[in-house]
Short mmCIF file of N, CA, C and O in Angstrom, two decimals:
data_model
loop_
_atom_site.label_atom_id
_atom_site.label_comp_id
_atom_site.label_asym_id
_atom_site.label_seq_id
_atom_site.Cartn_x
_atom_site.Cartn_y
_atom_site.Cartn_z
N MET A 1 36.70 39.18 -30.40
CA MET A 1 35.54 38.43 -30.00
C MET A 1 35.89 37.57 -28.79
O MET A 1 36.93 36.95 -28.76
N THR A 2 35.02 37.54 -27.82
CA THR A 2 35.26 36.74 -26.63
C THR A 2 34.34 35.53 -26.64
O THR A 2 33.30 35.52 -27.28
N THR A 3 34.74 34.53 -25.88
CA THR A 3 33.89 33.34 -25.79
C THR A 3 32.82 33.57 -24.74
O THR A 3 33.03 34.24 -23.73
N ALA A 4 31.65 33.02 -24.97
CA ALA A 4 30.53 33.19 -24.04
C ALA A 4 30.58 32.14 -22.94
O ALA A 4 30.85 30.98 -23.19
N ASN A 5 30.32 32.55 -21.73
CA ASN A 5 30.20 31.63 -20.61
C ASN A 5 28.77 31.14 -20.53
O ASN A 5 27.87 31.70 -21.13
N LYS A 6 28.54 30.10 -19.76
CA LYS A 6 27.19 29.57 -19.58
C LYS A 6 26.25 30.66 -19.07
O LYS A 6 25.11 30.75 -19.49
N SER A 7 26.73 31.52 -18.18
CA SER A 7 25.89 32.57 -17.61
C SER A 7 25.57 33.66 -18.62
O SER A 7 24.63 34.42 -18.44
N ASP A 8 26.34 33.75 -19.71
CA ASP A 8 26.12 34.77 -20.72
C ASP A 8 25.08 34.36 -21.77
O ASP A 8 24.70 35.17 -22.60
N LEU A 9 24.65 33.10 -21.76
CA LEU A 9 23.71 32.64 -22.77
C LEU A 9 22.32 33.23 -22.53
O LEU A 9 21.93 33.51 -21.40
N SER A 10 21.60 33.39 -23.60
CA SER A 10 20.28 34.00 -23.49
C SER A 10 19.28 33.03 -22.89
O SER A 10 19.43 31.81 -23.01
N PRO A 11 18.23 33.55 -22.27
CA PRO A 11 17.19 32.68 -21.71
C PRO A 11 16.50 31.86 -22.80
O PRO A 11 16.06 30.74 -22.54
N ILE A 12 16.43 32.38 -24.03
CA ILE A 12 15.81 31.64 -25.11
C ILE A 12 16.63 30.38 -25.41
O ILE A 12 16.08 29.29 -25.57
N TYR A 13 17.94 30.53 -25.47
CA TYR A 13 18.81 29.38 -25.72
C TYR A 13 18.68 28.36 -24.60
O TYR A 13 18.57 27.16 -24.86
N ASP A 14 18.65 28.84 -23.36
CA ASP A 14 18.50 27.93 -22.22
C ASP A 14 17.18 27.17 -22.29
O ASP A 14 17.11 25.98 -22.00
N SER A 15 16.10 27.86 -22.68
CA SER A 15 14.81 27.18 -22.75
C SER A 15 14.79 26.17 -23.91
O SER A 15 14.17 25.11 -23.80
N LEU A 16 15.46 26.49 -25.02
CA LEU A 16 15.55 25.52 -26.11
C LEU A 16 16.30 24.27 -25.70
O LEU A 16 15.91 23.16 -26.05
N ILE A 17 17.38 24.45 -24.95
CA ILE A 17 18.14 23.30 -24.46
C ILE A 17 17.27 22.47 -23.51
O ILE A 17 17.26 21.25 -23.56
N ALA A 18 16.50 23.15 -22.66
CA ALA A 18 15.62 22.44 -21.74
C ALA A 18 14.56 21.64 -22.49
O ALA A 18 14.22 20.53 -22.10
N GLU A 19 14.03 22.21 -23.57
CA GLU A 19 12.98 21.54 -24.33
C GLU A 19 13.52 20.46 -25.26
O GLU A 19 12.97 19.36 -25.34
N GLN A 20 14.57 20.78 -26.00
CA GLN A 20 15.05 19.91 -27.06
C GLN A 20 16.30 19.12 -26.71
O GLN A 20 16.68 18.22 -27.45
N GLY A 21 16.96 19.47 -25.65
CA GLY A 21 18.24 18.86 -25.32
C GLY A 21 19.36 19.65 -25.96
O GLY A 21 19.14 20.51 -26.81
N ASP A 22 20.58 19.36 -25.58
CA ASP A 22 21.74 20.07 -26.13
C ASP A 22 22.16 19.38 -27.42
O ASP A 22 23.02 18.51 -27.45
N VAL A 23 21.54 19.78 -28.51
CA VAL A 23 21.75 19.15 -29.81
C VAL A 23 23.20 19.28 -30.26
O VAL A 23 23.76 18.34 -30.83
N LEU A 24 23.81 20.42 -30.02
CA LEU A 24 25.20 20.61 -30.43
C LEU A 24 26.14 19.64 -29.71
O LEU A 24 27.03 19.05 -30.33
N ALA A 25 25.94 19.46 -28.42
CA ALA A 25 26.78 18.53 -27.67
C ALA A 25 26.55 17.10 -28.13
O ALA A 25 27.50 16.32 -28.27
N GLU A 26 25.30 16.74 -28.41
CA GLU A 26 25.00 15.40 -28.89
C GLU A 26 25.62 15.16 -30.26
O GLU A 26 26.15 14.07 -30.53
N ALA A 27 25.57 16.16 -31.14
CA ALA A 27 26.17 16.03 -32.47
C ALA A 27 27.67 15.89 -32.36
O ALA A 27 28.29 15.09 -33.08
N ARG A 28 28.28 16.64 -31.45
CA ARG A 28 29.73 16.56 -31.24
C ARG A 28 30.12 15.16 -30.77
O ARG A 28 31.09 14.57 -31.26
N GLU A 29 29.36 14.61 -29.82
CA GLU A 29 29.65 13.27 -29.31
C GLU A 29 29.48 12.23 -30.40
O GLU A 29 30.30 11.31 -30.52
N ALA A 30 28.41 12.35 -31.20
CA ALA A 30 28.19 11.40 -32.29
C ALA A 30 29.31 11.47 -33.31
O ALA A 30 29.78 10.43 -33.81
N ALA A 31 29.80 12.66 -33.61
CA ALA A 31 30.90 12.81 -34.55
C ALA A 31 32.17 12.16 -34.02
O ALA A 31 32.91 11.52 -34.78
N GLU A 32 32.44 12.29 -32.73
CA GLU A 32 33.62 11.67 -32.14
C GLU A 32 33.54 10.15 -32.23
O GLU A 32 34.52 9.48 -32.54
N VAL A 33 32.35 9.59 -31.97
CA VAL A 33 32.16 8.14 -32.06
C VAL A 33 32.39 7.67 -33.50
O VAL A 33 33.09 6.68 -33.75
N ILE A 34 31.82 8.39 -34.45
CA ILE A 34 31.98 8.03 -35.86
C ILE A 34 33.44 8.12 -36.29
O ILE A 34 33.94 7.26 -37.01
N GLN A 35 34.15 9.14 -35.81
CA GLN A 35 35.57 9.26 -36.15
C GLN A 35 36.37 8.09 -35.61
O GLN A 35 37.25 7.55 -36.29
N ARG A 36 36.09 7.67 -34.37
CA ARG A 36 36.79 6.51 -33.80
C ARG A 36 36.48 5.25 -34.59
O ARG A 36 37.38 4.45 -34.90
N GLU A 37 35.20 5.04 -34.93
CA GLU A 37 34.81 3.85 -35.68
C GLU A 37 35.45 3.85 -37.07
O GLU A 37 35.89 2.80 -37.55
N ALA A 38 35.49 5.01 -37.71
CA ALA A 38 36.11 5.10 -39.04
C ALA A 38 37.60 4.81 -38.95
O ALA A 38 38.15 4.12 -39.81
N ALA A 39 38.26 5.32 -37.93
CA ALA A 39 39.69 5.08 -37.77
C ALA A 39 39.96 3.58 -37.58
O ALA A 39 40.90 3.04 -38.15
N GLU A 40 39.12 2.91 -36.81
CA GLU A 40 39.27 1.47 -36.61
C GLU A 40 39.00 0.71 -37.89
O GLU A 40 39.71 -0.24 -38.23
N ALA A 41 37.97 1.12 -38.63
CA ALA A 41 37.61 0.44 -39.88
C ALA A 41 38.69 0.61 -40.94
O ALA A 41 38.90 -0.27 -41.77
N LEU A 42 39.37 1.74 -40.93
CA LEU A 42 40.38 2.02 -41.94
C LEU A 42 41.79 1.63 -41.51
O LEU A 42 42.74 1.88 -42.24
N ASP A 43 41.91 1.02 -40.34
CA ASP A 43 43.22 0.59 -39.85
C ASP A 43 43.54 -0.78 -40.44
O ASP A 43 43.06 -1.80 -39.98
N TRP A 44 44.36 -0.78 -41.48
CA TRP A 44 44.70 -2.01 -42.18
C TRP A 44 45.93 -2.68 -41.58
O TRP A 44 46.33 -3.75 -42.03
N SER A 45 46.52 -2.10 -40.58
CA SER A 45 47.76 -2.65 -40.03
C SER A 45 47.56 -4.02 -39.40
O SER A 45 48.48 -4.82 -39.35
N ARG A 46 46.37 -4.31 -38.94
CA ARG A 46 46.11 -5.62 -38.32
C ARG A 46 46.06 -6.73 -39.37
O ARG A 46 46.30 -7.88 -39.07
N LEU A 47 45.74 -6.38 -40.61
CA LEU A 47 45.63 -7.39 -41.66
C LEU A 47 46.98 -7.80 -42.23
O LEU A 47 47.17 -8.92 -42.66
N ARG A 48 47.92 -6.89 -42.26
CA ARG A 48 49.24 -7.15 -42.83
C ARG A 48 50.31 -6.78 -41.80
O ARG A 48 50.79 -5.65 -41.81
N PRO A 49 50.67 -7.69 -40.93
CA PRO A 49 51.68 -7.38 -39.91
C PRO A 49 52.97 -6.87 -40.56
O PRO A 49 53.39 -7.36 -41.60
N GLY A 50 53.56 -5.88 -39.95
CA GLY A 50 54.80 -5.33 -40.46
C GLY A 50 54.58 -4.20 -41.44
O GLY A 50 55.53 -3.56 -41.86
N GLN A 51 53.34 -3.91 -41.81
CA GLN A 51 53.05 -2.85 -42.76
C GLN A 51 52.39 -1.65 -42.10
O GLN A 51 52.14 -0.66 -42.75
N GLY A 52 52.08 -1.73 -40.82
CA GLY A 52 51.37 -0.67 -40.13
C GLY A 52 52.27 0.48 -39.72
O GLY A 52 53.47 0.49 -40.00
N PRO A 53 51.71 1.46 -39.03
CA PRO A 53 52.48 2.63 -38.62
C PRO A 53 53.59 2.31 -37.63
O PRO A 53 54.55 3.06 -37.51
N ASN A 54 53.51 1.18 -36.94
CA ASN A 54 54.53 0.80 -35.96
C ASN A 54 55.42 -0.31 -36.48
O ASN A 54 56.03 -1.03 -35.73
N ALA A 55 55.53 -0.46 -37.78
CA ALA A 55 56.29 -1.56 -38.38
C ALA A 55 57.78 -1.49 -38.01
O ALA A 55 58.40 -2.51 -37.81
N HIS A 56 58.32 -0.29 -37.89
CA HIS A 56 59.73 -0.16 -37.55
C HIS A 56 60.03 -0.64 -36.14
O HIS A 56 61.15 -1.01 -35.83
N GLN A 57 59.03 -0.68 -35.25
CA GLN A 57 59.24 -1.12 -33.89
C GLN A 57 59.23 -2.65 -33.77
O GLN A 57 59.73 -3.20 -32.83
N GLN A 58 58.63 -3.34 -34.74
CA GLN A 58 58.49 -4.79 -34.65
C GLN A 58 59.77 -5.53 -35.01
O GLN A 58 59.95 -6.66 -34.63
N SER A 59 60.65 -4.92 -35.77
CA SER A 59 61.87 -5.61 -36.19
C SER A 59 62.97 -5.37 -35.16
O SER A 59 63.58 -4.34 -35.10
N GLU A 60 63.22 -6.39 -34.35
CA GLU A 60 64.27 -6.30 -33.34
C GLU A 60 65.18 -7.48 -33.42
O GLU A 60 64.86 -8.54 -33.74
#
């Protein structure tokens, strides 16, 4: 199976993107934002210094 180029897409798909927007790209961007926010929310290293992923670097 080969990957499709922009020029290989059907005119129906192009017209849907023109009418509705690129929903797949918007969903991908929203997922990336949510992943970043979740990673920040679940990063407990700021609450307990010396317990985070870089704890071995802090002891000098």
